[in-house]
XYZ file of C-alpha atoms in Angstrom:
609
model
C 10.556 -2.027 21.719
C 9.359 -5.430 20.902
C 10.266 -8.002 18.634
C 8.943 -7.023 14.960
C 8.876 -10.460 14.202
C 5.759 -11.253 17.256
C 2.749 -9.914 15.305
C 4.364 -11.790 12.532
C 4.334 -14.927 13.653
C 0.296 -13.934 15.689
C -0.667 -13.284 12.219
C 0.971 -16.716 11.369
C -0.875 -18.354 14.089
C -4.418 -16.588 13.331
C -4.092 -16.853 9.260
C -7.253 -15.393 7.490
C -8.940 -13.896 11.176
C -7.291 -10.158 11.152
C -5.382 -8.328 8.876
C -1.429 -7.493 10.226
C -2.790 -4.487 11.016
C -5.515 -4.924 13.636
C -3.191 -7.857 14.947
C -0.429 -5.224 15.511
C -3.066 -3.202 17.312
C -4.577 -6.216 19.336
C -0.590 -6.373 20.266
C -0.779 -2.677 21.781
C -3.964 -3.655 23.805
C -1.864 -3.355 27.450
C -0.747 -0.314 26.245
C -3.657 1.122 25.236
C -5.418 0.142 28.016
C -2.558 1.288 30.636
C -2.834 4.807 28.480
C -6.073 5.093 28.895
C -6.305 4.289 32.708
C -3.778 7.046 33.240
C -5.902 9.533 30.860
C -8.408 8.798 33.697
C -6.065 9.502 36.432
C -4.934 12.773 35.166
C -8.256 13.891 34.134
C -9.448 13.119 37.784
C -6.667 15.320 38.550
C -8.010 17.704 36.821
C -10.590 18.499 39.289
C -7.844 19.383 42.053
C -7.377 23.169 40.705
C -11.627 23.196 41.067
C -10.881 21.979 44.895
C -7.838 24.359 45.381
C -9.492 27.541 44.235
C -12.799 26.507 46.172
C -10.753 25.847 49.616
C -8.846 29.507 49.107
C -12.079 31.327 48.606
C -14.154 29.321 51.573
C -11.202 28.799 53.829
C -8.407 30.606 53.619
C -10.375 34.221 53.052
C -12.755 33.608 55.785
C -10.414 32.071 58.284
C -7.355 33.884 57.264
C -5.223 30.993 58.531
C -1.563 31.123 56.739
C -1.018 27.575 58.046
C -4.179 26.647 55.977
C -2.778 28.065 52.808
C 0.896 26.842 52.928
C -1.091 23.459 53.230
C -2.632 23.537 50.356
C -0.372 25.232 48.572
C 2.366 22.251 49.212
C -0.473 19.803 48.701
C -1.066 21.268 45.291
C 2.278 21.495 44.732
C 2.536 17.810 44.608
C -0.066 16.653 42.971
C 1.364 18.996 40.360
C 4.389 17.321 40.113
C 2.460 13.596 39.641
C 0.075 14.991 37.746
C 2.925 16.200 35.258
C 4.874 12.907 35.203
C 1.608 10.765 34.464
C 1.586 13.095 31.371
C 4.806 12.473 30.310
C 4.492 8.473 30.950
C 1.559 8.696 28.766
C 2.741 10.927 26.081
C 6.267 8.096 25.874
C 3.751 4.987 26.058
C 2.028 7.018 22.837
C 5.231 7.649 21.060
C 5.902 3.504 21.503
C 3.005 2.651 20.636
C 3.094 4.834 17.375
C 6.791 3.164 16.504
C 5.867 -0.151 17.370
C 3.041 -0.138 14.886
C 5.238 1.465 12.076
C 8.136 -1.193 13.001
C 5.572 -3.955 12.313
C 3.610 -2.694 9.220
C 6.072 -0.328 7.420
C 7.646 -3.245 5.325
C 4.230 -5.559 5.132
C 2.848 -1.780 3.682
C 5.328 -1.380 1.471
C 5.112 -5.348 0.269
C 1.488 -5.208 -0.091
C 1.975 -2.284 -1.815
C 4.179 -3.124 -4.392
C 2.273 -6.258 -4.597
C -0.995 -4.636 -5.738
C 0.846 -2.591 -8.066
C 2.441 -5.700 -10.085
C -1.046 -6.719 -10.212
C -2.352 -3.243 -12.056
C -5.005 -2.654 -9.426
C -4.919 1.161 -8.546
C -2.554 1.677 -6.103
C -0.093 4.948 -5.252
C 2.526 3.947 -2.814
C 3.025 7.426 -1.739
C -0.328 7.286 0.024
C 0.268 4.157 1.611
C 3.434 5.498 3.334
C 1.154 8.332 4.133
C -1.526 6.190 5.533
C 0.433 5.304 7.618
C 2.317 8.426 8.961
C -0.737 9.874 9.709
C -2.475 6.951 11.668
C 1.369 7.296 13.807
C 0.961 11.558 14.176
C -2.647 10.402 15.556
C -1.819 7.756 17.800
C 1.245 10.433 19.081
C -0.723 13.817 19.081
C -3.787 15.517 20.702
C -6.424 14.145 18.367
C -5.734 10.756 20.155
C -5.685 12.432 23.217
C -9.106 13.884 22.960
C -10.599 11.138 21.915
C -9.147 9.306 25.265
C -10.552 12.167 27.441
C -14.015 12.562 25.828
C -15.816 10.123 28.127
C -14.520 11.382 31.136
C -16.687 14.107 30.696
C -19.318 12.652 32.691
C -16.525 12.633 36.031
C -17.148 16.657 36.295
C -20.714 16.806 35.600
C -20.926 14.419 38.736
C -19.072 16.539 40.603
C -21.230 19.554 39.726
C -23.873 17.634 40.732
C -22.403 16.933 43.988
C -22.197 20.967 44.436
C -25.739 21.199 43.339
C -28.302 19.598 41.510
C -28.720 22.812 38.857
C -25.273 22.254 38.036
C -24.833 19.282 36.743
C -28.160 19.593 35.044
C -26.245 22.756 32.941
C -23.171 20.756 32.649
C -25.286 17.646 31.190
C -27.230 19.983 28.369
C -24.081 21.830 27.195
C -22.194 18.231 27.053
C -25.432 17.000 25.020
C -25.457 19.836 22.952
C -21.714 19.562 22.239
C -21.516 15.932 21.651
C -24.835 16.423 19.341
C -23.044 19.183 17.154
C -19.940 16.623 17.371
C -21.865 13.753 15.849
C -23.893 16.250 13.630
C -20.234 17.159 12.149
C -18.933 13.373 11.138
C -22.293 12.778 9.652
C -22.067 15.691 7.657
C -18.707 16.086 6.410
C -16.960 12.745 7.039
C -17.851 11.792 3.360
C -17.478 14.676 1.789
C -14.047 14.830 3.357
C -13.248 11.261 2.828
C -14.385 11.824 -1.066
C -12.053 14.827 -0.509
C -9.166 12.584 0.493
C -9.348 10.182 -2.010
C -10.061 12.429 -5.106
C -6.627 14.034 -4.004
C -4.915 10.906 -3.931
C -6.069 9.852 -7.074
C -5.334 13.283 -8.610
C -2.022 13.017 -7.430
C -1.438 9.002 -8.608
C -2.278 10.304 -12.114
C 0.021 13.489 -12.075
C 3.010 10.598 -11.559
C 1.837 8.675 -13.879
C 1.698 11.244 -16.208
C 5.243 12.937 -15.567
C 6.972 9.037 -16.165
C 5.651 9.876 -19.703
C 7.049 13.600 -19.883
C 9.064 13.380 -22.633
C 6.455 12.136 -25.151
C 3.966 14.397 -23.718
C 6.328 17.370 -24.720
C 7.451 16.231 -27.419
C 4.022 15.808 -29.466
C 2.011 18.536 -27.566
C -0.211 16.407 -25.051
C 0.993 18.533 -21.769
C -2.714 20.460 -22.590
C -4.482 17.093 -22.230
C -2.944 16.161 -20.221
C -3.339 18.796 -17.676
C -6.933 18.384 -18.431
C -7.560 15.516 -16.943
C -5.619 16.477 -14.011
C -7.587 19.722 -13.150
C -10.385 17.021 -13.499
C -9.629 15.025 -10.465
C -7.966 17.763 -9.048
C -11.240 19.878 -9.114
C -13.143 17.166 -8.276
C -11.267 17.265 -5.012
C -11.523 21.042 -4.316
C -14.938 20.484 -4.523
C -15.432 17.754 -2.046
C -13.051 19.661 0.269
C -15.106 22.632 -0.181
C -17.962 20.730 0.697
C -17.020 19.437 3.523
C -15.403 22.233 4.854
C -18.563 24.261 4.538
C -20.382 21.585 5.903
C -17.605 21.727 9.277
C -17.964 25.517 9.310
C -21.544 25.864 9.656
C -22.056 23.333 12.304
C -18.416 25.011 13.981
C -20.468 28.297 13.941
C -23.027 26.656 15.859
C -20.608 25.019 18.345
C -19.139 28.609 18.710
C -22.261 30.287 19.870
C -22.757 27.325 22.583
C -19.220 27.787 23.394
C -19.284 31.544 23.936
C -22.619 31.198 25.460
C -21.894 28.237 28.640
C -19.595 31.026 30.305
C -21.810 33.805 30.844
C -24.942 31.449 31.497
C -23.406 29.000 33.515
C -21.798 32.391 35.732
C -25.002 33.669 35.490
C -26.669 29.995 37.285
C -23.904 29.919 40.383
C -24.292 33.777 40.876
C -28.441 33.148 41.591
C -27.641 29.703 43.250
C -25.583 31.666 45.878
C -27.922 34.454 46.080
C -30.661 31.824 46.636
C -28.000 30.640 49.693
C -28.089 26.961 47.706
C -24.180 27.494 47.488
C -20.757 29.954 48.197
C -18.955 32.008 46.800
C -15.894 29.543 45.984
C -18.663 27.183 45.017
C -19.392 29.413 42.270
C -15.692 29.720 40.766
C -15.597 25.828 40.897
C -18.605 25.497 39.534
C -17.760 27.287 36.839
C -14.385 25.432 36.472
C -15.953 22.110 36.457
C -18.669 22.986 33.587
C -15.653 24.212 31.695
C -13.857 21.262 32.471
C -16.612 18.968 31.275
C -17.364 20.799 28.230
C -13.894 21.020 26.654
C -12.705 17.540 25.952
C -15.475 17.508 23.609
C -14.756 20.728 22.085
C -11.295 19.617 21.393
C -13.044 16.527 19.966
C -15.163 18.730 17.883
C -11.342 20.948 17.001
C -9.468 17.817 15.830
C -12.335 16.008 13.934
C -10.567 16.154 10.889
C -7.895 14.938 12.290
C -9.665 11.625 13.794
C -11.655 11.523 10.107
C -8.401 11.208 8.886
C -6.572 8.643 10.986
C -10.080 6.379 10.363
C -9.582 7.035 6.682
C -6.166 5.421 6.711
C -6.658 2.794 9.004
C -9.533 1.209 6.619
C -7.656 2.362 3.650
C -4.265 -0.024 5.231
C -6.567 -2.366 6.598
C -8.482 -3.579 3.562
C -4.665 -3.394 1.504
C -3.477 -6.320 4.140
C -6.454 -7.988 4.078
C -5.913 -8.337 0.599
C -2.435 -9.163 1.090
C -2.414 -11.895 4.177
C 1.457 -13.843 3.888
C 1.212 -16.765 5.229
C 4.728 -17.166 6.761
C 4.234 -20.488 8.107
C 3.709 -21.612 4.592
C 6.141 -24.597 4.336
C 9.682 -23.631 2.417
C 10.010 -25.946 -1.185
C 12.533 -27.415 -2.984
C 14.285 -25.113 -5.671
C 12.429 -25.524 -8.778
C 13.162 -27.749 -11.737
C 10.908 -26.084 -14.336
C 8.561 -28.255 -15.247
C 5.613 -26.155 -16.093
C 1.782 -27.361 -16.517
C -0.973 -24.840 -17.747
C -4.321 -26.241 -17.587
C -7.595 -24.672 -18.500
C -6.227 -21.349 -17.835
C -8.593 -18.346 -17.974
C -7.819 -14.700 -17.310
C -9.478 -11.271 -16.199
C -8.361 -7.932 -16.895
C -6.837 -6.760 -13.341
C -9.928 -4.108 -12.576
C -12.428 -5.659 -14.515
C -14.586 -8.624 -15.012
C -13.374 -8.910 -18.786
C -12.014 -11.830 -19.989
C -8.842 -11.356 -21.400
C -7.685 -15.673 -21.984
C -9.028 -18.797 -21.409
C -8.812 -22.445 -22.666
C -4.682 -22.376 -22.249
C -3.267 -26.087 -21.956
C -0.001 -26.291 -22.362
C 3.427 -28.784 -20.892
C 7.010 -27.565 -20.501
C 9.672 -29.606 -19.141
C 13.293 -28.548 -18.201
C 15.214 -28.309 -21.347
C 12.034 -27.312 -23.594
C 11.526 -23.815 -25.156
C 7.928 -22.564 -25.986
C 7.261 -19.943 -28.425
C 4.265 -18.034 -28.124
C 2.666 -15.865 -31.130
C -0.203 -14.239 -31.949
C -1.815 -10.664 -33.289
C -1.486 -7.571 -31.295
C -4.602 -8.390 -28.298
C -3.947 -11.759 -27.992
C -3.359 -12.415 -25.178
C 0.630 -13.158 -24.876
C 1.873 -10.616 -22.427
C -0.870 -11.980 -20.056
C -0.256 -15.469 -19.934
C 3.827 -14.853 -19.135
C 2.310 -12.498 -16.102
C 0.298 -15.983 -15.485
C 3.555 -17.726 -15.700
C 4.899 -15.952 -13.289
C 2.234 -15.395 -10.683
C 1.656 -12.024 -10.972
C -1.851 -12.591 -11.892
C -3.911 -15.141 -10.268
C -5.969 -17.308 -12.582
C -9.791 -16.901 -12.646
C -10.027 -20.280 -13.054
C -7.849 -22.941 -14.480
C -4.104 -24.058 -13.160
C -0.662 -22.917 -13.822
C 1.909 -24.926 -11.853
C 5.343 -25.192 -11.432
C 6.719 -28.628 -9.878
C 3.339 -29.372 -9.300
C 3.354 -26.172 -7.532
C 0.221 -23.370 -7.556
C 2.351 -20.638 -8.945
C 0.027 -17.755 -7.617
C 0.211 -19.538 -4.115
C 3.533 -19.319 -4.094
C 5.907 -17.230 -2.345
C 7.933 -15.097 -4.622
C 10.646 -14.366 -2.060
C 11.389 -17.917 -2.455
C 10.426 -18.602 -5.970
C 11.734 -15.273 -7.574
C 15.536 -16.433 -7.575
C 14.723 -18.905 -9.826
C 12.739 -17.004 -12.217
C 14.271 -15.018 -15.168
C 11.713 -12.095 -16.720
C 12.044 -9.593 -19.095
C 9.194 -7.489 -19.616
C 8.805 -5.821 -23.029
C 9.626 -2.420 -22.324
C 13.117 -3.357 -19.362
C 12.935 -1.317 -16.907
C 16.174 -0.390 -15.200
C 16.338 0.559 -11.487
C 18.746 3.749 -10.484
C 21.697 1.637 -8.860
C 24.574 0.768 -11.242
C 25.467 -1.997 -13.882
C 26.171 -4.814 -11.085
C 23.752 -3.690 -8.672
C 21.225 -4.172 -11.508
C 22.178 -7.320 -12.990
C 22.694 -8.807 -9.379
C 19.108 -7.965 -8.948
C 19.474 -4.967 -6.133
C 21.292 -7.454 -3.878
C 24.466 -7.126 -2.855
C 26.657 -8.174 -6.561
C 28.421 -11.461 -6.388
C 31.101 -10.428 -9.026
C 31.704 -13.893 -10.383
C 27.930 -14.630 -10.838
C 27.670 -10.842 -12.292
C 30.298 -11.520 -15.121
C 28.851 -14.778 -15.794
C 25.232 -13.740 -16.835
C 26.514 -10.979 -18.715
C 28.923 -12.832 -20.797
C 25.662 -15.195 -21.527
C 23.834 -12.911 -21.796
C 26.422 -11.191 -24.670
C 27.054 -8.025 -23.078
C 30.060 -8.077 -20.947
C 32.430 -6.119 -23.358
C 29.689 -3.808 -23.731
C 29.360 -3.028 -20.277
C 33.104 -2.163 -19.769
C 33.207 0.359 -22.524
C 30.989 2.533 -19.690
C 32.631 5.012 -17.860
C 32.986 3.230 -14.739
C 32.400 -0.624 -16.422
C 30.112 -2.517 -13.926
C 29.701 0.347 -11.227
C 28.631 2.736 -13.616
C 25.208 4.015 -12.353
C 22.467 3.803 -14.268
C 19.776 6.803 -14.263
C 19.289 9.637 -16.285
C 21.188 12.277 -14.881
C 23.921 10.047 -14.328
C 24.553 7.456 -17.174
C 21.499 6.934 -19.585
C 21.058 3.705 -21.679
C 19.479 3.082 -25.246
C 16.376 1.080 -25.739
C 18.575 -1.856 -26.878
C 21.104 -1.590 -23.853
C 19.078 -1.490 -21.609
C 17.208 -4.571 -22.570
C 20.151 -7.022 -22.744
C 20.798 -6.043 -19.365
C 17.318 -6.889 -18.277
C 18.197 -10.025 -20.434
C 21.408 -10.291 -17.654
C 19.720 -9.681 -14.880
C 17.138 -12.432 -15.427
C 19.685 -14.622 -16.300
C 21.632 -14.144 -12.638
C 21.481 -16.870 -10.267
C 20.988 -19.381 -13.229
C 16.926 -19.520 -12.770
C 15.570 -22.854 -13.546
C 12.517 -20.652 -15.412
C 13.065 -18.180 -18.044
C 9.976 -15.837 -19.261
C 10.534 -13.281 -21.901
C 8.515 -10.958 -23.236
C 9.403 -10.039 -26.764
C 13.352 -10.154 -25.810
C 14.327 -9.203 -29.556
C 11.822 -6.122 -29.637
C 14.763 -3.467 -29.154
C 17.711 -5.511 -30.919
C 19.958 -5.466 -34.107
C 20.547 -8.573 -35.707
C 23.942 -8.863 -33.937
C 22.650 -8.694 -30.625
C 19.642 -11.230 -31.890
C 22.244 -13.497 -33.619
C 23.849 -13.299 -29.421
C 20.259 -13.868 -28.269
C 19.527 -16.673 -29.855
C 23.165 -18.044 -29.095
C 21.840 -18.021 -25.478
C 18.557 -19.336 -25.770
C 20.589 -22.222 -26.790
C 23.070 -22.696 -24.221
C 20.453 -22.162 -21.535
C 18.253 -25.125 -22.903
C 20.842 -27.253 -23.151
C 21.470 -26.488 -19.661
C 17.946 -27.555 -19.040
C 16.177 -24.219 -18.826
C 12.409 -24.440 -19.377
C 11.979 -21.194 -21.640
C 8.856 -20.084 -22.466
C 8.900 -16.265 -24.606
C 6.996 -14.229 -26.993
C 7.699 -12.856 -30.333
C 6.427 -11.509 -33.900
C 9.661 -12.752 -35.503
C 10.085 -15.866 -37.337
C 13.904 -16.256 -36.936
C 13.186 -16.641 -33.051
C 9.967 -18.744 -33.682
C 12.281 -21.448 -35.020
C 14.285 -21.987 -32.225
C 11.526 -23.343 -30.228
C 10.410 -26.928 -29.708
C 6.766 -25.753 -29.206
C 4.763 -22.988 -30.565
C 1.424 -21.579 -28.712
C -0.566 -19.605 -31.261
C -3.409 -17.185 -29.251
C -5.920 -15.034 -31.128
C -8.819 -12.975 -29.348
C -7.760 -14.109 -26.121
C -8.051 -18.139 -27.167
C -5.809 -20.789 -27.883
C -5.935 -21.827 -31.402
C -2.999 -24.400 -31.711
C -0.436 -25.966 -29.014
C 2.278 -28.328 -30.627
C 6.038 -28.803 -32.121
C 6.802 -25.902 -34.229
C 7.292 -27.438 -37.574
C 4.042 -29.572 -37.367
C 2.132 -25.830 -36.429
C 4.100 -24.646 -39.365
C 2.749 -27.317 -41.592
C -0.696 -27.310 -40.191
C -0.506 -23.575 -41.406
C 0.846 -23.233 -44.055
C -1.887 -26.403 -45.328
C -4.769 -23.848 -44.609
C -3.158 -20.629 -46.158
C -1.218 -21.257 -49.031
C -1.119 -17.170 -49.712
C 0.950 -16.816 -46.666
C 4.400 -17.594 -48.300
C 6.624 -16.494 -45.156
C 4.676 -19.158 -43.338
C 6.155 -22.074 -44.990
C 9.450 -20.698 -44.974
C 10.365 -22.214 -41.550
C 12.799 -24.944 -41.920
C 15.271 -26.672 -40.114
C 17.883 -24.314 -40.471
C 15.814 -21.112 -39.798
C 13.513 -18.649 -41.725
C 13.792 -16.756 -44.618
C 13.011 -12.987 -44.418
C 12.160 -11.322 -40.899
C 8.620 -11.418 -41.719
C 5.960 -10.725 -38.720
C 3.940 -14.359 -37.797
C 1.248 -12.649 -35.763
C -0.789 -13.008 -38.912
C -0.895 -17.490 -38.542
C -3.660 -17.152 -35.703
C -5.856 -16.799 -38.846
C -4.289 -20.064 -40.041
C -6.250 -22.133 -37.869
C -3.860 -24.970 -37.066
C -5.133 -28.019 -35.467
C -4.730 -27.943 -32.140
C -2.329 -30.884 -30.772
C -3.369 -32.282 -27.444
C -0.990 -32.663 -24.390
C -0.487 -35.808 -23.130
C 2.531 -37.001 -20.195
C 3.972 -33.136 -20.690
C 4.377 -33.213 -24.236
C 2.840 -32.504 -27.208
């Protein structure tokens, strides 16, 4: 098998011109083309039992030479023999052309994949592994096959015709009629099967989604809704499939009557051909042969339809997901980041939609510097740190770090350096280390040393197994709080230049905030550029900057205590707002209320406020 890396580096060399997965199939081009030439040779070959039978009934019976049949028997023998092998080189040069394609596009499937998903565009990984399982049973089984052999068709109705005239005159109409009923079919049902296909998928996509949330559903009586919407889609597909089955077995019942009809009326044409004296008696059993012979690749065309639908289904379906999703691998590597990070003019879209969820961002961060940012419920806060981190691209505007397009850049390199915890952390099934160490294989020393930062380490070895206890919930099951410090761990392995954190004290006590905010501290004044979200003043006045959003907008951008003072100038009935001071905040009162404050906005000039 060949290097996975080759269609790499072709896509590499032909950026932009083909997705990785018609460049994997260019690849297969000899292949294809050396399958196809021996389709051609065996279905040649198929002519020989037309030949053989003919020869026994015009030779052998009329000249009843023995030497005559041994002859041909040997000689059929044979071509038997080579005839069988060709088959079996064919059916191995299918089988590596089926693994080749897999061994190139199973992990750019699965990237692209995942990669579409982190950008909440609808996307079911299932059916991408699917995808592309089925295109490899197609390229491996008979549908490919008769596809291959259709065209040869035409090789036995010129045979006929070299028997007589009449012949291949019958064998041309019943091909026509045939092919006609063939392209009748994939006019007629290909959509409603395709609709079929993707209703299915869909149905299924929102059954998992569904069952992540099983407990809540249970637990406050939504299972009836929610099986609502599911028969939805799901009906919606029974009805497509329906469709286009009923569509397939109408025009099948037509193709049936042809089929059972060619038979008797093409027997019935040789019998008064060789009554007429125009041909013999053999001729007549190979005429019949051959018509057969050029009628049934199409019928097994017409039999596997749905299986060629299919295999066209997922090819577009994987072909439009990588054309989406082009790497450019000979992207030059960069330098480990520093964290300086520039927002400028950032807007945003919904993922899905042409609504605009932010715009007019500007803000500076240098290594060292911690930005808060606030705001009501809506704001927008949650989708500028996905912005931060280049999980969704701007619609206009910049966000850079080192200079650096972060959307453009590759987060196999970049993501070592970036810390993120999402609001509701997310563990994967692996255990404590495996986790914190980010799925890769746990570097003890570097394990232990985020955890104790990140406050947890003494909590970890009161587990049953300490840091190889497995996480999951058959196995060892977390709290809320848990299992958010040791998303807070895991972002803070590999000491990332960049930490993003999303609401990091939503799940925690005061002790574990007090440890929090012990961190936040040593990690800026390890120069860590920090940028987080939160509703709670006693974070808010740790930062040196505060970013206030409302509706989507930026209403202020500057140090925290001038914000404060800005604010609490315009709303003097907002007591908790003017509690900030230099040693912290009084109460633990919510600050998403300041956006109404309307603070003047402090411009950025040389990466600072």
């Amino acid at each position: 098998m060949a290097d996975p890396k080759a269609s790499s580096q072709a896509t590499a060399d032909n950026p932009g011109d083909a997705s990785p997965l018609r460049l994997a199939m260019a690849d297969c081009r000899k292949a294809f083309g050396l399958m196809a030439f021996i389709s051609f040779m065996t279905n040649i070959l198929g002519i020989v039992p037309t030949l053989y039978m003919m020869n026994m009934y015009d030779r052998v019976l009329t000249s009843r030479s023995g030497v005559t049949m041994v002859s041909l028997v040997l000689l059929v023998i044979g071509i038997y023999l080579f005839w069988s092998g060709l088959e079996w080189i064919r059916n191995r040069i299918m089988l590596r052309i089926s693994l080749r394609i897999d061994w190139d596009l199973a992990d750019r499937a699965f990237d692209a994949s995942f990669r579409r998903n982190a950008s909440r565009r609808k996307n079911n990984i299932q059916q991408v592994m699917g995808d592309l399982l089925t295109l490899r049973q197609f390229l491996t089984g008979r549908p490919m096959i008769s596809v291959i052999d259709a065209p040869v068709a035409i090789i036995y109705i010129i045979v006929g015709g070299l028997i007589h005239p009449y012949l291949a005159v019958f064998a041309l109409a019943s091909t026509l009629l045939v092919t006609g009923m063939a392209l009748l079919n994939r006019k007629i049902a290909t959509p409603a099967l395709r609709a079929a296909n993707e209703a299915s998928n869909e149905a299924t996509r929102l059954a998992s989604q569904c069952l992540r949330h099983s407990e809540t559903a249970l637990a406050m009586g939504m299972l009836p809704a929610i099986r609502l919407r599911w028969h939805e889609k799901h009906r919606w597909f029974l009805q497509n499939q329906i469709n286009g089955s009923e569509a397939s077995g109408i025009i099948g019942w037509v193709s049936g009557v042809i089929t059972k009809l060619t038979p008797s009326l093409q027997m019935a044409l040789g019998i008064f051909l060789a009554v007429e004296g125009h041909i013999t008696g053999g001729m007549v059993i190979a005429a019949t042969f051959l018509i057969n012979r050029s009628v049934s690749p199409l019928k097994a065309l017409i039999n596997n339809w749905k299986d060629v639908v299919n295999a066209r289904v997922a090819f577009e379906r994987l072909d439009e997901l990588m054309q989406e999703d082009i790497v450019r691998e000979s992207r030059m590597s960069l330098p480990a980041p520093k964290g300086r990070i520039t927002v400028q003019g950032l807007a945003l879209k919904a993922p899905g939609s042409g609504r605009i969820i932010l715009k007019g961002v500007t803000i500076a961060l240098e290594p060292g510097q911690m930005v808060a940012v606030v705001g009501p419920n809506g704001a927008g806060k949650s989708s500028l740190l996905k912005a931060l981190l280049g999980l969704w691209r701007p619609e206009s505007g910049s966000v850079r770090i080192d200079g650096v397009e972060v959307s453009d850049w590759d987060h196999d390199e970049l993501g070592p350096h970036i810390g993120y915890v999402q609001q509701d952390a997310e563990l994967f099934e692996a255990t404590v280390a495996e986790n914190i160490a980010r799925l890769g294989k746990p570097d003890a020393e570097r394990v232990v040393k985020a955890a104790k930062i990140a406050g947890i380490h003494d909590l970890i070895l009161s587990f049953p197994q300490g840091y190889d206890t497995v996480l999951s919930d058959s196995a060892h099951a977390v709290s809320g709080g848990q299992a958010q410090r040791i998303a807070i761990a895991r972002a803070l392995y590999g000491d990332p230049a960049v930490l993003v954190l999303d609401e990091p004290n939503a799940k925690l006590d005061d002790t574990a905030e007090t440890e929090l905010m012990a961190m936040l501290q040593l990690l800026r004044s390890q120069g860590t550029a920090i940028v987080f979200s939160t509703h709670r003043p006693r974070l808010l006045a740790m930062a040196d900057f505060m970013l206030l959003l409302k509706g989507g907008e930026q209403v202020g951008f500057g140090p925290v205590r001038e914000m404060i003072s800005h604010m609490s100038e315009r709303k003097k009935d907002k007591p908790e707002l003017s509690a900030v001071s230099a040693g912290g905040v009084a109460g633990d009162t919510s600050v998403a209320s300041a956006a109404d404050a309307k603070p003047k906005v402090l411009p950025v000039q040389g990466g600072k406020p």
